[in-house]
Backbone atoms as SQL, in Angstrom:
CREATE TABLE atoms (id INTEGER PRIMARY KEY, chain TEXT, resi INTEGER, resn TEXT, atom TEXT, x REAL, y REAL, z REAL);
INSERT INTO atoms VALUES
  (1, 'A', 1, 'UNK', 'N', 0.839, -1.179, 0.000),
  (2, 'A', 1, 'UNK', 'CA', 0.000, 0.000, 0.000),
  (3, 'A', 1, 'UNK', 'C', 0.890, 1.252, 0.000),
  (4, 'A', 2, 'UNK', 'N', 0.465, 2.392, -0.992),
  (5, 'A', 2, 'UNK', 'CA', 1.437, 2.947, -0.619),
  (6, 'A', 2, 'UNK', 'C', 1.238, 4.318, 0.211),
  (7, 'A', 3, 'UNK', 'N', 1.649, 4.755, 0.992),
  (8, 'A', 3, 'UNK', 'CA', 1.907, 5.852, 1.660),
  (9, 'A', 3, 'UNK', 'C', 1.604, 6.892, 1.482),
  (10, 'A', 4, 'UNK', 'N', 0.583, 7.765, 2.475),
  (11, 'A', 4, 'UNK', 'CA', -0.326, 9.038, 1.940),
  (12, 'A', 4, 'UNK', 'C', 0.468, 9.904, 1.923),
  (13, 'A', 5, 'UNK', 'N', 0.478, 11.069, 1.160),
  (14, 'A', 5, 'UNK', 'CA', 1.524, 12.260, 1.320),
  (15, 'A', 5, 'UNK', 'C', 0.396, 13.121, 1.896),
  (16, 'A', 6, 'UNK', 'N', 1.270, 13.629, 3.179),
  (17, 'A', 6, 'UNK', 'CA', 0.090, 14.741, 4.203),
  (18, 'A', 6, 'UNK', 'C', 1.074, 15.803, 4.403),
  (19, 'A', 7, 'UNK', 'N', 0.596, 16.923, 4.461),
  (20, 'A', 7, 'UNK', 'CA', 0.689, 18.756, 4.755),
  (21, 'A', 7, 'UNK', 'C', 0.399, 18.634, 6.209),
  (22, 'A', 8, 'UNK', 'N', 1.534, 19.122, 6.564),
  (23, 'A', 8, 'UNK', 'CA', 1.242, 19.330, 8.361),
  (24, 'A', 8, 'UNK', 'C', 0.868, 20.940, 8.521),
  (25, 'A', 9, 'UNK', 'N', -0.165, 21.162, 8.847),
  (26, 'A', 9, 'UNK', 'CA', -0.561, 22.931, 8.813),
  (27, 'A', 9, 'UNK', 'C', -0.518, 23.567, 10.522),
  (28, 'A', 10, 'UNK', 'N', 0.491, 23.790, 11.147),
  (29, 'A', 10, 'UNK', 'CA', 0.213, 24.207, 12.355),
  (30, 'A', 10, 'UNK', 'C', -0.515, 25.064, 12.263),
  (31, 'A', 11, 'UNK', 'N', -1.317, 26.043, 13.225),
  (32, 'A', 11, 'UNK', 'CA', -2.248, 26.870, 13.149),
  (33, 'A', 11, 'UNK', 'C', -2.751, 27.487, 14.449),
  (34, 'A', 12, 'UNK', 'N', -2.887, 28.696, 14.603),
  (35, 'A', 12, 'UNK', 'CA', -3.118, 29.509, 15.893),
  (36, 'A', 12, 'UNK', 'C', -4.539, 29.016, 16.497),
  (37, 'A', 13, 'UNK', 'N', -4.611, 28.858, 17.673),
  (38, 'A', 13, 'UNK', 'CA', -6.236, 28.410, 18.381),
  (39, 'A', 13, 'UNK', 'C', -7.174, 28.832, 17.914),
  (40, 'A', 14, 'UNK', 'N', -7.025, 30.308, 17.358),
  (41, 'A', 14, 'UNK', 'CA', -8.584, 30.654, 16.855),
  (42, 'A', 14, 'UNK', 'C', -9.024, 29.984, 15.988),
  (43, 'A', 15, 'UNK', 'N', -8.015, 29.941, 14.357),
  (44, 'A', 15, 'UNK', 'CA', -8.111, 29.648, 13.170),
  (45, 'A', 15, 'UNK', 'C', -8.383, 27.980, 13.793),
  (46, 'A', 16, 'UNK', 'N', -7.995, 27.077, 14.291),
  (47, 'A', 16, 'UNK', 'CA', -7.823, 26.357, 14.659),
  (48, 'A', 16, 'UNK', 'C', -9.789, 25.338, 15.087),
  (49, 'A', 17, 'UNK', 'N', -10.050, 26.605, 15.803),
  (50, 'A', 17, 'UNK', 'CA', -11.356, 26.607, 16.005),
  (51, 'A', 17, 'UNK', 'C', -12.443, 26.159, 14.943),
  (52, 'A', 18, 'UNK', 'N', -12.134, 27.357, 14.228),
  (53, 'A', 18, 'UNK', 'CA', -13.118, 27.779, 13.112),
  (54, 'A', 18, 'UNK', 'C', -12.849, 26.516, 12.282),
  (55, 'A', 19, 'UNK', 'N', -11.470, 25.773, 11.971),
  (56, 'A', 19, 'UNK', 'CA', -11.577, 24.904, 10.974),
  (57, 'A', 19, 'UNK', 'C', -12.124, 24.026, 11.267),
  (58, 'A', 20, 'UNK', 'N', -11.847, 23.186, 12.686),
  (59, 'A', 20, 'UNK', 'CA', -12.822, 22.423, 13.372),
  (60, 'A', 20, 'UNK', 'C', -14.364, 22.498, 13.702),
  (61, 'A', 21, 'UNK', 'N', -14.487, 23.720, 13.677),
  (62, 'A', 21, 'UNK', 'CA', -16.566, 23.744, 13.114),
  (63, 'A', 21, 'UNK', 'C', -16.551, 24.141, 11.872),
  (64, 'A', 22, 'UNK', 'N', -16.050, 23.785, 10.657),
  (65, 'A', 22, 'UNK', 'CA', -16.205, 24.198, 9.754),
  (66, 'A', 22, 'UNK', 'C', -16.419, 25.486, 8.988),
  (67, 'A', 23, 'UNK', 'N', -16.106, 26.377, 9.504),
  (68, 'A', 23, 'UNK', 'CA', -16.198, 27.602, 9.397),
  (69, 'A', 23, 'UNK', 'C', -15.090, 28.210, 8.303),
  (70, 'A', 24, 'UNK', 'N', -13.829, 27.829, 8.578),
  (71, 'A', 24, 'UNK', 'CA', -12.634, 28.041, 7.504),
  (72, 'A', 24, 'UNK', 'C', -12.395, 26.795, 6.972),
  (73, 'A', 25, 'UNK', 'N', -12.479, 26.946, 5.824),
  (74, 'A', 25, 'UNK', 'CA', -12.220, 25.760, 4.820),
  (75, 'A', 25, 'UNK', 'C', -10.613, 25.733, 3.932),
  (76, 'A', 26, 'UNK', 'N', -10.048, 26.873, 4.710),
  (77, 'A', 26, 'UNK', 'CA', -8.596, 27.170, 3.766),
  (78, 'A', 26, 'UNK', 'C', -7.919, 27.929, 4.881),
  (79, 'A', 27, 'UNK', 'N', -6.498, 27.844, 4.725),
  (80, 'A', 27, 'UNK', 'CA', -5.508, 28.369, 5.488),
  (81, 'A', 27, 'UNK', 'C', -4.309, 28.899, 4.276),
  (82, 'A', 28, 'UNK', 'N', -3.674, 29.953, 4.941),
  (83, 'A', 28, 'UNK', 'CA', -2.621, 30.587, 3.825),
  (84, 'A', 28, 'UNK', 'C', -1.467, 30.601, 4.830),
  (85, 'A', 29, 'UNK', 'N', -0.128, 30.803, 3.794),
  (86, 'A', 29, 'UNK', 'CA', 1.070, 30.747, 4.005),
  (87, 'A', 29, 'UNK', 'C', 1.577, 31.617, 2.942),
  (88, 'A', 30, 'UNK', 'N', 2.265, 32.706, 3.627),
  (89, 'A', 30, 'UNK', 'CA', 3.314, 33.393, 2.936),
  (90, 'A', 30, 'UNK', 'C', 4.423, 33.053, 1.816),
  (91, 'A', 31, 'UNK', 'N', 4.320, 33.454, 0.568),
  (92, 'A', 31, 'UNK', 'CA', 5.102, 33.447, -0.148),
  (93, 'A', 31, 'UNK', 'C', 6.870, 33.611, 0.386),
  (94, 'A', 32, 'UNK', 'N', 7.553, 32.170, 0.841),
  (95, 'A', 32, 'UNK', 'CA', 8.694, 32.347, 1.319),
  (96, 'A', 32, 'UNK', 'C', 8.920, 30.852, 0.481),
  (97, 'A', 33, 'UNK', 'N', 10.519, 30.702, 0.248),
  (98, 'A', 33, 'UNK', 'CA', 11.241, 29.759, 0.189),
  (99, 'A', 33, 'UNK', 'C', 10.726, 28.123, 0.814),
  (100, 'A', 34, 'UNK', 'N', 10.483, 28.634, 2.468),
  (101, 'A', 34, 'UNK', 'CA', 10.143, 27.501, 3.101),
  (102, 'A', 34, 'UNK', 'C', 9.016, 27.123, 2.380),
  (103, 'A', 35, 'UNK', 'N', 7.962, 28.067, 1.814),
  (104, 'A', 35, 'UNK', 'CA', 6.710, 26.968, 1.482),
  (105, 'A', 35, 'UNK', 'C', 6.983, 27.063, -0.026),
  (106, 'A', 36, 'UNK', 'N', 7.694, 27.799, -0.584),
  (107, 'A', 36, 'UNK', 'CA', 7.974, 27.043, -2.292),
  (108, 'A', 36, 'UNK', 'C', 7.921, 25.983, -2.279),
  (109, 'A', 37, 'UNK', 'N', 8.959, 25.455, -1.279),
  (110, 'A', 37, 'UNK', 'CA', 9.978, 24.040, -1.432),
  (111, 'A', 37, 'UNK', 'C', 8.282, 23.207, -1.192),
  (112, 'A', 38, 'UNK', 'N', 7.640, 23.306, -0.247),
  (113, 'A', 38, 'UNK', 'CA', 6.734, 22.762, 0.066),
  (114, 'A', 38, 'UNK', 'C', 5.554, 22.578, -0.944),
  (115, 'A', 39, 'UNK', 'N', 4.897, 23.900, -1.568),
  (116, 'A', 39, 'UNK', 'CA', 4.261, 23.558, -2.814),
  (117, 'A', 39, 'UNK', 'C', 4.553, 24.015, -4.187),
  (118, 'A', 40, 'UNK', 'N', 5.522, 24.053, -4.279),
  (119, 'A', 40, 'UNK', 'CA', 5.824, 24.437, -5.795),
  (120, 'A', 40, 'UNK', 'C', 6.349, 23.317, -6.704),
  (121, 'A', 41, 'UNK', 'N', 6.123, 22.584, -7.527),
  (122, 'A', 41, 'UNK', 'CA', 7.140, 21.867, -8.435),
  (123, 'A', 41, 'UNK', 'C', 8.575, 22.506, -8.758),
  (124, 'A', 42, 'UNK', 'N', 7.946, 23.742, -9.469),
  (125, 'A', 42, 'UNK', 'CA', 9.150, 24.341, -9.982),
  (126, 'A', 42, 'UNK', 'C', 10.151, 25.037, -9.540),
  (127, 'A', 43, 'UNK', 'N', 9.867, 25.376, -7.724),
  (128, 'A', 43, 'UNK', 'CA', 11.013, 25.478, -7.324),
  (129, 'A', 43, 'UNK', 'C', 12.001, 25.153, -6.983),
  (130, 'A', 44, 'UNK', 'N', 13.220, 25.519, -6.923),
  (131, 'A', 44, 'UNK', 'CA', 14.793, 24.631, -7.019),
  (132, 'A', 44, 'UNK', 'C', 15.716, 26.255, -5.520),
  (133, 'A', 45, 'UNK', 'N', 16.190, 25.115, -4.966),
  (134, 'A', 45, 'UNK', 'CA', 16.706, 26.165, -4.454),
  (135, 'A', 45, 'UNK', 'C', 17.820, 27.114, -4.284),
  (136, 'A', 46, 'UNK', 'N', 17.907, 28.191, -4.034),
  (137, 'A', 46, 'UNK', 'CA', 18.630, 29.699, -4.816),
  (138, 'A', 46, 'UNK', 'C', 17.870, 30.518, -5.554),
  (139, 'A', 47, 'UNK', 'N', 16.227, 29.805, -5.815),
  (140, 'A', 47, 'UNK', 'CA', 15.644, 30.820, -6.940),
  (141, 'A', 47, 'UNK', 'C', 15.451, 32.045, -6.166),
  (142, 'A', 48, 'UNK', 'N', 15.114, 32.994, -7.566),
  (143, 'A', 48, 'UNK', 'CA', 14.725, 34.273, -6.785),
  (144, 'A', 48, 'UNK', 'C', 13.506, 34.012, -6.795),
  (145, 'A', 49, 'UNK', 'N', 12.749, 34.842, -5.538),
  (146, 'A', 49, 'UNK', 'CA', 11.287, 34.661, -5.094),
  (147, 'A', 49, 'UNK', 'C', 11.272, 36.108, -4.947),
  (148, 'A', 50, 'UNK', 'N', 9.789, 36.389, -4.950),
  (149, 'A', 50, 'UNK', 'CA', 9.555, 37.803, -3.742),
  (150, 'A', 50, 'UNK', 'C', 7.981, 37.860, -3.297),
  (151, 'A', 51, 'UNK', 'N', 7.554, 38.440, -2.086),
  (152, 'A', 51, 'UNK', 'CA', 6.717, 37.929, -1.426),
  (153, 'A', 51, 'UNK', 'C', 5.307, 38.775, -1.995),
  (154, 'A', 52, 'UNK', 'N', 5.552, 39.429, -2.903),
  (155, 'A', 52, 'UNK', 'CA', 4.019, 39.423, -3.728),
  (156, 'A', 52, 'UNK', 'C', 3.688, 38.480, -4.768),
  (157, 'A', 53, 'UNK', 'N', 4.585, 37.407, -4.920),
  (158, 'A', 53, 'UNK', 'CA', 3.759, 36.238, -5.379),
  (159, 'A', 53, 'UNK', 'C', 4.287, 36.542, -7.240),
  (160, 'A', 54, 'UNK', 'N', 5.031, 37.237, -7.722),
  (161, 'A', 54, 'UNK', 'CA', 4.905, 37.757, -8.922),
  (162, 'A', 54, 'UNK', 'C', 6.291, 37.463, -9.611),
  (163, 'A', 55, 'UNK', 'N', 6.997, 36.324, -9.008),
  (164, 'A', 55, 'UNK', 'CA', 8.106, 36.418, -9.463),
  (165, 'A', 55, 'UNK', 'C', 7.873, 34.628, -10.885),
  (166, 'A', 56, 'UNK', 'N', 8.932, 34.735, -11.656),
  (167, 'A', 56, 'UNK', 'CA', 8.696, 33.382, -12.466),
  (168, 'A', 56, 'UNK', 'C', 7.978, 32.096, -12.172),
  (169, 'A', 57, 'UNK', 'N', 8.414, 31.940, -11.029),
  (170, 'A', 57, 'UNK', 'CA', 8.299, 30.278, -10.329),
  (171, 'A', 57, 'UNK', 'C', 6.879, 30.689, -10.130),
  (172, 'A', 58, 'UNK', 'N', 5.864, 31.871, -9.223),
  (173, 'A', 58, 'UNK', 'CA', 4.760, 31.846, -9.020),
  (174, 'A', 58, 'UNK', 'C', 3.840, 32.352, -10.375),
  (175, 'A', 59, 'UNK', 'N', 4.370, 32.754, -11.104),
  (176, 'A', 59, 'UNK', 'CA', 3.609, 32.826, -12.395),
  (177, 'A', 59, 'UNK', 'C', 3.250, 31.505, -13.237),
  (178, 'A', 60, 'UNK', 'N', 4.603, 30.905, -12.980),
  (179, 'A', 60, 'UNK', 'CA', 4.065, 29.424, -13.908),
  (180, 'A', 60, 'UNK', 'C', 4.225, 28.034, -12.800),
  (181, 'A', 61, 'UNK', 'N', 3.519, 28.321, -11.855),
  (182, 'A', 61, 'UNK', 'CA', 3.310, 27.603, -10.627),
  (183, 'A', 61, 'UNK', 'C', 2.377, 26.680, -11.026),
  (184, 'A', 62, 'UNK', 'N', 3.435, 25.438, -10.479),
  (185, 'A', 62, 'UNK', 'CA', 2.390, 24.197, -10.798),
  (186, 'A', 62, 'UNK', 'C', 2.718, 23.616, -9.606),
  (187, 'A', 63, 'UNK', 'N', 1.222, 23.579, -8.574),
  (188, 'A', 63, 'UNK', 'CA', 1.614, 22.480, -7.643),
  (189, 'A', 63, 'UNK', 'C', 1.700, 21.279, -7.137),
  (190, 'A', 64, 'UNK', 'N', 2.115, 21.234, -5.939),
  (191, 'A', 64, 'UNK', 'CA', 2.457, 19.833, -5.423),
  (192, 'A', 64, 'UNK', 'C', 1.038, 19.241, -4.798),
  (193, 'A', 65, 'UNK', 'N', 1.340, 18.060, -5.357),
  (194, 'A', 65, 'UNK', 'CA', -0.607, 17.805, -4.845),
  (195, 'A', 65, 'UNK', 'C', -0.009, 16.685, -2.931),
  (196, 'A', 66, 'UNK', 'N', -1.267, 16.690, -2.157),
  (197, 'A', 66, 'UNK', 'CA', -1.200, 16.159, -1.307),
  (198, 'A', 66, 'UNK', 'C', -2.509, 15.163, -0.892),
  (199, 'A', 67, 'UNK', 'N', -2.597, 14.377, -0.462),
  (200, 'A', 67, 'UNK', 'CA', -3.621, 13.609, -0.262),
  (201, 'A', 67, 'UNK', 'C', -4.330, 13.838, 0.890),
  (202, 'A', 68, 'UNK', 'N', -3.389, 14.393, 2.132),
  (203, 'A', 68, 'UNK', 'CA', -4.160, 14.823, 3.312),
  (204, 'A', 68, 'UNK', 'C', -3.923, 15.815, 3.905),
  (205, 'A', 69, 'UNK', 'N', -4.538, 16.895, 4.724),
  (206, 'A', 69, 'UNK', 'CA', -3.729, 18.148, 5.487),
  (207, 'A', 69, 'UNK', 'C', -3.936, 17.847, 7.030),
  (208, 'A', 70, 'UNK', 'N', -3.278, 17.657, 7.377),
  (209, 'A', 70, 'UNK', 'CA', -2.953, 17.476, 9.121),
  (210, 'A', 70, 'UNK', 'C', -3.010, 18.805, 9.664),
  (211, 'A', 71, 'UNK', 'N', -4.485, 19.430, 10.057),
  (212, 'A', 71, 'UNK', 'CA', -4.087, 20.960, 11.026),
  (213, 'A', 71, 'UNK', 'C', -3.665, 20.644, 12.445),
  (214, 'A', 72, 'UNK', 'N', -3.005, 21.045, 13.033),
  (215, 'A', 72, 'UNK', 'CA', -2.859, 21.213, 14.316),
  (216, 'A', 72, 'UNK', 'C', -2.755, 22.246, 15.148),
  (217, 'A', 73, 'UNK', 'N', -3.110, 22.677, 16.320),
  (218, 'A', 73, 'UNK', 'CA', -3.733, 23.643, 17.196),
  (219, 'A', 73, 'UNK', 'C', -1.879, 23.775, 17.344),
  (220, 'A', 74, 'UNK', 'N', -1.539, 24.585, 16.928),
  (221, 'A', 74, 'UNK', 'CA', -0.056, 25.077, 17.829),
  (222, 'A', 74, 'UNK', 'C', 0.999, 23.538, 17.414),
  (223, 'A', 75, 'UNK', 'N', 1.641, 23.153, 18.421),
  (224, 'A', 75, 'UNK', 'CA', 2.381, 22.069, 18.282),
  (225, 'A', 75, 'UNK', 'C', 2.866, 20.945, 19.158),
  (226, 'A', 76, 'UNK', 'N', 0.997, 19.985, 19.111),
  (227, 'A', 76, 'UNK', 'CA', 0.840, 19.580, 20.313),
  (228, 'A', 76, 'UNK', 'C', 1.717, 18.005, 19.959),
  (229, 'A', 77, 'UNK', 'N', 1.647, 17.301, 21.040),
  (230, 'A', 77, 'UNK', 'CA', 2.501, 16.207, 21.537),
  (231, 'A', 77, 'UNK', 'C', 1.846, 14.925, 20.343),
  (232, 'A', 78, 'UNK', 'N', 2.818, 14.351, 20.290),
  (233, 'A', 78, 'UNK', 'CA', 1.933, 13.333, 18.881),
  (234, 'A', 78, 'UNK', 'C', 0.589, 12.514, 20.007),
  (235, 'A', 79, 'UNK', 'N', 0.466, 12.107, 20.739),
  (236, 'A', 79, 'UNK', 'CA', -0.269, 11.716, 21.311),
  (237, 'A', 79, 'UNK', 'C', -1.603, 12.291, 21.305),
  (238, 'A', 80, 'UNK', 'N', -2.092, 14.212, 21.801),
  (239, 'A', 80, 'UNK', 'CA', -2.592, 14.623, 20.940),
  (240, 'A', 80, 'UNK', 'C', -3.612, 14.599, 20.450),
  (241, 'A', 81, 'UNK', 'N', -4.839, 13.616, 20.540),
  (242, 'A', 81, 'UNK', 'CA', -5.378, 14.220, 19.175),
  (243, 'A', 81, 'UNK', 'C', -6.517, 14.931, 19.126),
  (244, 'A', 82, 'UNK', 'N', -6.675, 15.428, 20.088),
  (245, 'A', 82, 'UNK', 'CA', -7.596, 16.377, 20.684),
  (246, 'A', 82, 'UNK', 'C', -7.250, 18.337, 19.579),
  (247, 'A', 83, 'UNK', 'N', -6.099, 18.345, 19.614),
  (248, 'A', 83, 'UNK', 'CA', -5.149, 19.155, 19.013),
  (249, 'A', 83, 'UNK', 'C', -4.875, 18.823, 17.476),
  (250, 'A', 84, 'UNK', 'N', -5.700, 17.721, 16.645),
  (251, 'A', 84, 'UNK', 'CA', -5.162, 17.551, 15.091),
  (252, 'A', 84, 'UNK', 'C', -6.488, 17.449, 15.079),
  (253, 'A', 85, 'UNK', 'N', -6.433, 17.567, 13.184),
  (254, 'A', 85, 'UNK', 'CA', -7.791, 17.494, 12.246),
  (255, 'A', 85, 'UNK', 'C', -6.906, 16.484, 10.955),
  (256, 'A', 86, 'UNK', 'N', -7.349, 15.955, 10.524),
  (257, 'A', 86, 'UNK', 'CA', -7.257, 15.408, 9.369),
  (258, 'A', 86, 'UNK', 'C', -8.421, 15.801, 8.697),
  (259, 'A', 87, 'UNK', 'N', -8.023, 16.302, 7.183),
  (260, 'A', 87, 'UNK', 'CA', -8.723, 16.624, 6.470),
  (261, 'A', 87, 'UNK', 'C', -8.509, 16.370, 4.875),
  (262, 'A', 88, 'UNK', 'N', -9.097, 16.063, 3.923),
  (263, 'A', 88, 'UNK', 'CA', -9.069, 15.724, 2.847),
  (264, 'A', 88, 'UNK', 'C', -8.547, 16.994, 1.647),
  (265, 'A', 89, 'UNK', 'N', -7.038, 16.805, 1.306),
  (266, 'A', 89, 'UNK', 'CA', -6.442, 18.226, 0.767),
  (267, 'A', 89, 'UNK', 'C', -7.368, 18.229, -0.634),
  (268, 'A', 90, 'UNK', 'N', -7.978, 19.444, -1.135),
  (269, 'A', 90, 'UNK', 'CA', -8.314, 20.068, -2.601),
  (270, 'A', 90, 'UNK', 'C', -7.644, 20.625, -3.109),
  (271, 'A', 91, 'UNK', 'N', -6.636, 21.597, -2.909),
  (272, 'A', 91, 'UNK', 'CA', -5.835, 22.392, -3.830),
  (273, 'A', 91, 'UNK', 'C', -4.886, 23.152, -2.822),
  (274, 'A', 92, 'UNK', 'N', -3.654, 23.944, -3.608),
  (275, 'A', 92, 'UNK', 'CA', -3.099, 25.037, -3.238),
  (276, 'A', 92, 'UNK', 'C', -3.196, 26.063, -4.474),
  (277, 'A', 93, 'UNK', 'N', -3.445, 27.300, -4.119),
  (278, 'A', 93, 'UNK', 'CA', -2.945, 28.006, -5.254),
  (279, 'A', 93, 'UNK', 'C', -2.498, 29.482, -4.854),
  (280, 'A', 94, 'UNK', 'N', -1.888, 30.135, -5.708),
  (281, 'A', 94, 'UNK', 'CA', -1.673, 31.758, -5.024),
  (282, 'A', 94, 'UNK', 'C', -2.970, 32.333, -5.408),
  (283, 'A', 95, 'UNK', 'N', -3.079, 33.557, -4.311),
  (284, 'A', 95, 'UNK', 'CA', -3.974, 34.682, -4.781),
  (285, 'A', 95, 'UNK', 'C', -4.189, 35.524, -3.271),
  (286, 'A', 96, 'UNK', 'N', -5.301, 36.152, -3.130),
  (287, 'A', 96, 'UNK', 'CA', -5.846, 36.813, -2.369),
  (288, 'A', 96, 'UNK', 'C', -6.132, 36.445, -1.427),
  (289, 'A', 97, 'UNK', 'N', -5.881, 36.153, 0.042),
  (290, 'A', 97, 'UNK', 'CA', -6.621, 35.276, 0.884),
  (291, 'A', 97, 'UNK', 'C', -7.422, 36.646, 1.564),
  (292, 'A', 98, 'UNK', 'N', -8.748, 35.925, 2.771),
  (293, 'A', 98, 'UNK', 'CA', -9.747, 36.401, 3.640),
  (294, 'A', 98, 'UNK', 'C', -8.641, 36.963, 4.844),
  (295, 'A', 99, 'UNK', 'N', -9.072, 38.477, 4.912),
  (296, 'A', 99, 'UNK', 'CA', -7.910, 38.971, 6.192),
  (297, 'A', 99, 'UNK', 'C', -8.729, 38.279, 7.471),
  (298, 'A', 100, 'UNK', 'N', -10.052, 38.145, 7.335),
  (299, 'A', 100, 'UNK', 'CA', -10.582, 38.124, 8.476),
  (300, 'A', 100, 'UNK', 'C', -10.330, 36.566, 8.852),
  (301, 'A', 101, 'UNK', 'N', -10.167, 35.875, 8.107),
  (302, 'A', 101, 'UNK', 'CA', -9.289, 34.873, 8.388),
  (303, 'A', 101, 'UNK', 'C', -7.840, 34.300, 8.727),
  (304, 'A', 102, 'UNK', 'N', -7.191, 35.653, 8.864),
  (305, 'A', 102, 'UNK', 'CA', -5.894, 35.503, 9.373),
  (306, 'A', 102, 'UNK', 'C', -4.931, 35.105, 7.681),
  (307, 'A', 103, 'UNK', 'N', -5.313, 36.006, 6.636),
  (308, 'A', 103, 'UNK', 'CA', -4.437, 36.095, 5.344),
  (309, 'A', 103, 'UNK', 'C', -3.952, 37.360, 5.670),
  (310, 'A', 104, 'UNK', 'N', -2.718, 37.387, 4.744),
  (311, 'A', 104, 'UNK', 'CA', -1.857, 38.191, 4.969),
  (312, 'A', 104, 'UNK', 'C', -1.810, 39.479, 3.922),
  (313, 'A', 105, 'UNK', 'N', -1.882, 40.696, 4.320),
  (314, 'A', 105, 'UNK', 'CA', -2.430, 41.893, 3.031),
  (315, 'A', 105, 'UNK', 'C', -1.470, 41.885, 1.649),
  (316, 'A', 106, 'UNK', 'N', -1.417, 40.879, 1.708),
  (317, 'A', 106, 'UNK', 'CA', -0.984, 40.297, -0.224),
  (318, 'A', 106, 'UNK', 'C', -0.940, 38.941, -0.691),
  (319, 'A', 107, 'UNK', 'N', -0.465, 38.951, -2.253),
  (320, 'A', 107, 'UNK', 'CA', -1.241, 37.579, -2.284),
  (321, 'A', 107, 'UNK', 'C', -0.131, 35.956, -1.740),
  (322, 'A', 108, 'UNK', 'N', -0.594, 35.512, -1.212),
  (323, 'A', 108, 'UNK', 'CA', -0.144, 34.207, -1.011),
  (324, 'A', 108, 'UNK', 'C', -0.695, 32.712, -1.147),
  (325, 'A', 109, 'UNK', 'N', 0.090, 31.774, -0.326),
  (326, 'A', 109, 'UNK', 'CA', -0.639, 30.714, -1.113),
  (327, 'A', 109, 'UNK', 'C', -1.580, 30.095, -0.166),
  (328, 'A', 110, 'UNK', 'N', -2.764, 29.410, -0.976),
  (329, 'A', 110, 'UNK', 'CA', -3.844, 29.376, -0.127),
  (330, 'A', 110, 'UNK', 'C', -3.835, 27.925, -0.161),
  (331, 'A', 111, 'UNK', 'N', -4.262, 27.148, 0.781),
  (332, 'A', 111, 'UNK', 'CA', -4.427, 26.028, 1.495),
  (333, 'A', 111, 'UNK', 'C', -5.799, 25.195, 1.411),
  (334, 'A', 112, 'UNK', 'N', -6.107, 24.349, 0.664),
  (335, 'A', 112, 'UNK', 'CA', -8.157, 24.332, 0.828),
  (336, 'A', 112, 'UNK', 'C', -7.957, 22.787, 0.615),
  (337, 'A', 113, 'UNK', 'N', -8.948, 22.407, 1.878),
  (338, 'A', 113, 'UNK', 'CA', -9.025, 20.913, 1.825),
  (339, 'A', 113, 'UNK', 'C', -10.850, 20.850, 2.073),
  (340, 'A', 114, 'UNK', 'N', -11.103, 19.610, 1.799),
  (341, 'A', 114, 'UNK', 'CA', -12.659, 19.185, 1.470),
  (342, 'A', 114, 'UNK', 'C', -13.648, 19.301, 2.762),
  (343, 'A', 115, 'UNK', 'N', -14.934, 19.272, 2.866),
  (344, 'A', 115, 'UNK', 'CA', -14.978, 19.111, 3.944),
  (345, 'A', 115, 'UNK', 'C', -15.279, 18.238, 4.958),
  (346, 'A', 116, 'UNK', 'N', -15.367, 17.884, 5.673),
  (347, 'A', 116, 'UNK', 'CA', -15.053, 16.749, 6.993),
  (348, 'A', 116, 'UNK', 'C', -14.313, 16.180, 7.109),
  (349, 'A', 117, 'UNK', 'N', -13.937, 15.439, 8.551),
  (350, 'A', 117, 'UNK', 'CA', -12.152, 15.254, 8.791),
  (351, 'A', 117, 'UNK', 'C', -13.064, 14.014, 8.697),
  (352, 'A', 118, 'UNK', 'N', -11.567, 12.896, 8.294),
  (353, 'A', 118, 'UNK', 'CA', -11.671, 11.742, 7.786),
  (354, 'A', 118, 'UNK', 'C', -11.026, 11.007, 9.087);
């Protein structure tokens, strides 16, 4: 059998909340290196990036697909599971995220998995 590829999404208590009653269906991450490597195909590292999302690699951004997103409340003990969600990943892509959801005032990459934890 082979082996699920899962997104570990730590995440602040509030946001944390809301994903667990269904309320936020997506989480974002800043256009940095650390999450190229994480969803980009085409990034290699040394590229140039910059954090409005507008550089080569995010123009012809093709991503990395995942089968599951693991949220977790902060960065609780694997034991835990009071503190995780498993959830069924749908996409990443750049753009605009919800401020009132804790996105960041430009565009980055957005996080959206299906709904109910599995």
């Amino acid at each position: 059998m082979e082996k699920k590829k899962k997104l570990i999404l730590p995440v602040k208590s509030k946001w944390f909340q809301m994903e667990k009653e269904g309320i936020k269906p997506e989480d974002y991450r800043e256009i940095k290196p650390y999450w190229q490597v994480k969803f980009c195909k085409n990034y290699f590292k040394g590229a140039e990036f910059c954090i409005q999302g507008e550089c080569t690699i995010c123009k012809l951004f093709n991503p990395i697909e995942y089968d599951e997103v693991e949220l977790t409340e902060g960065y609780p003990n694997r034991e835990d599971q009071e503190r995780r969600l498993i959830k069924r990943f749908k996409r990443v892509w750049i753009s605009w995220g919800r401020p009132e959801w804790g996105a960041p005032e430009k565009r980055c990459f957005i996080i959206q998995w299906k709904g109910g934890q599995l």
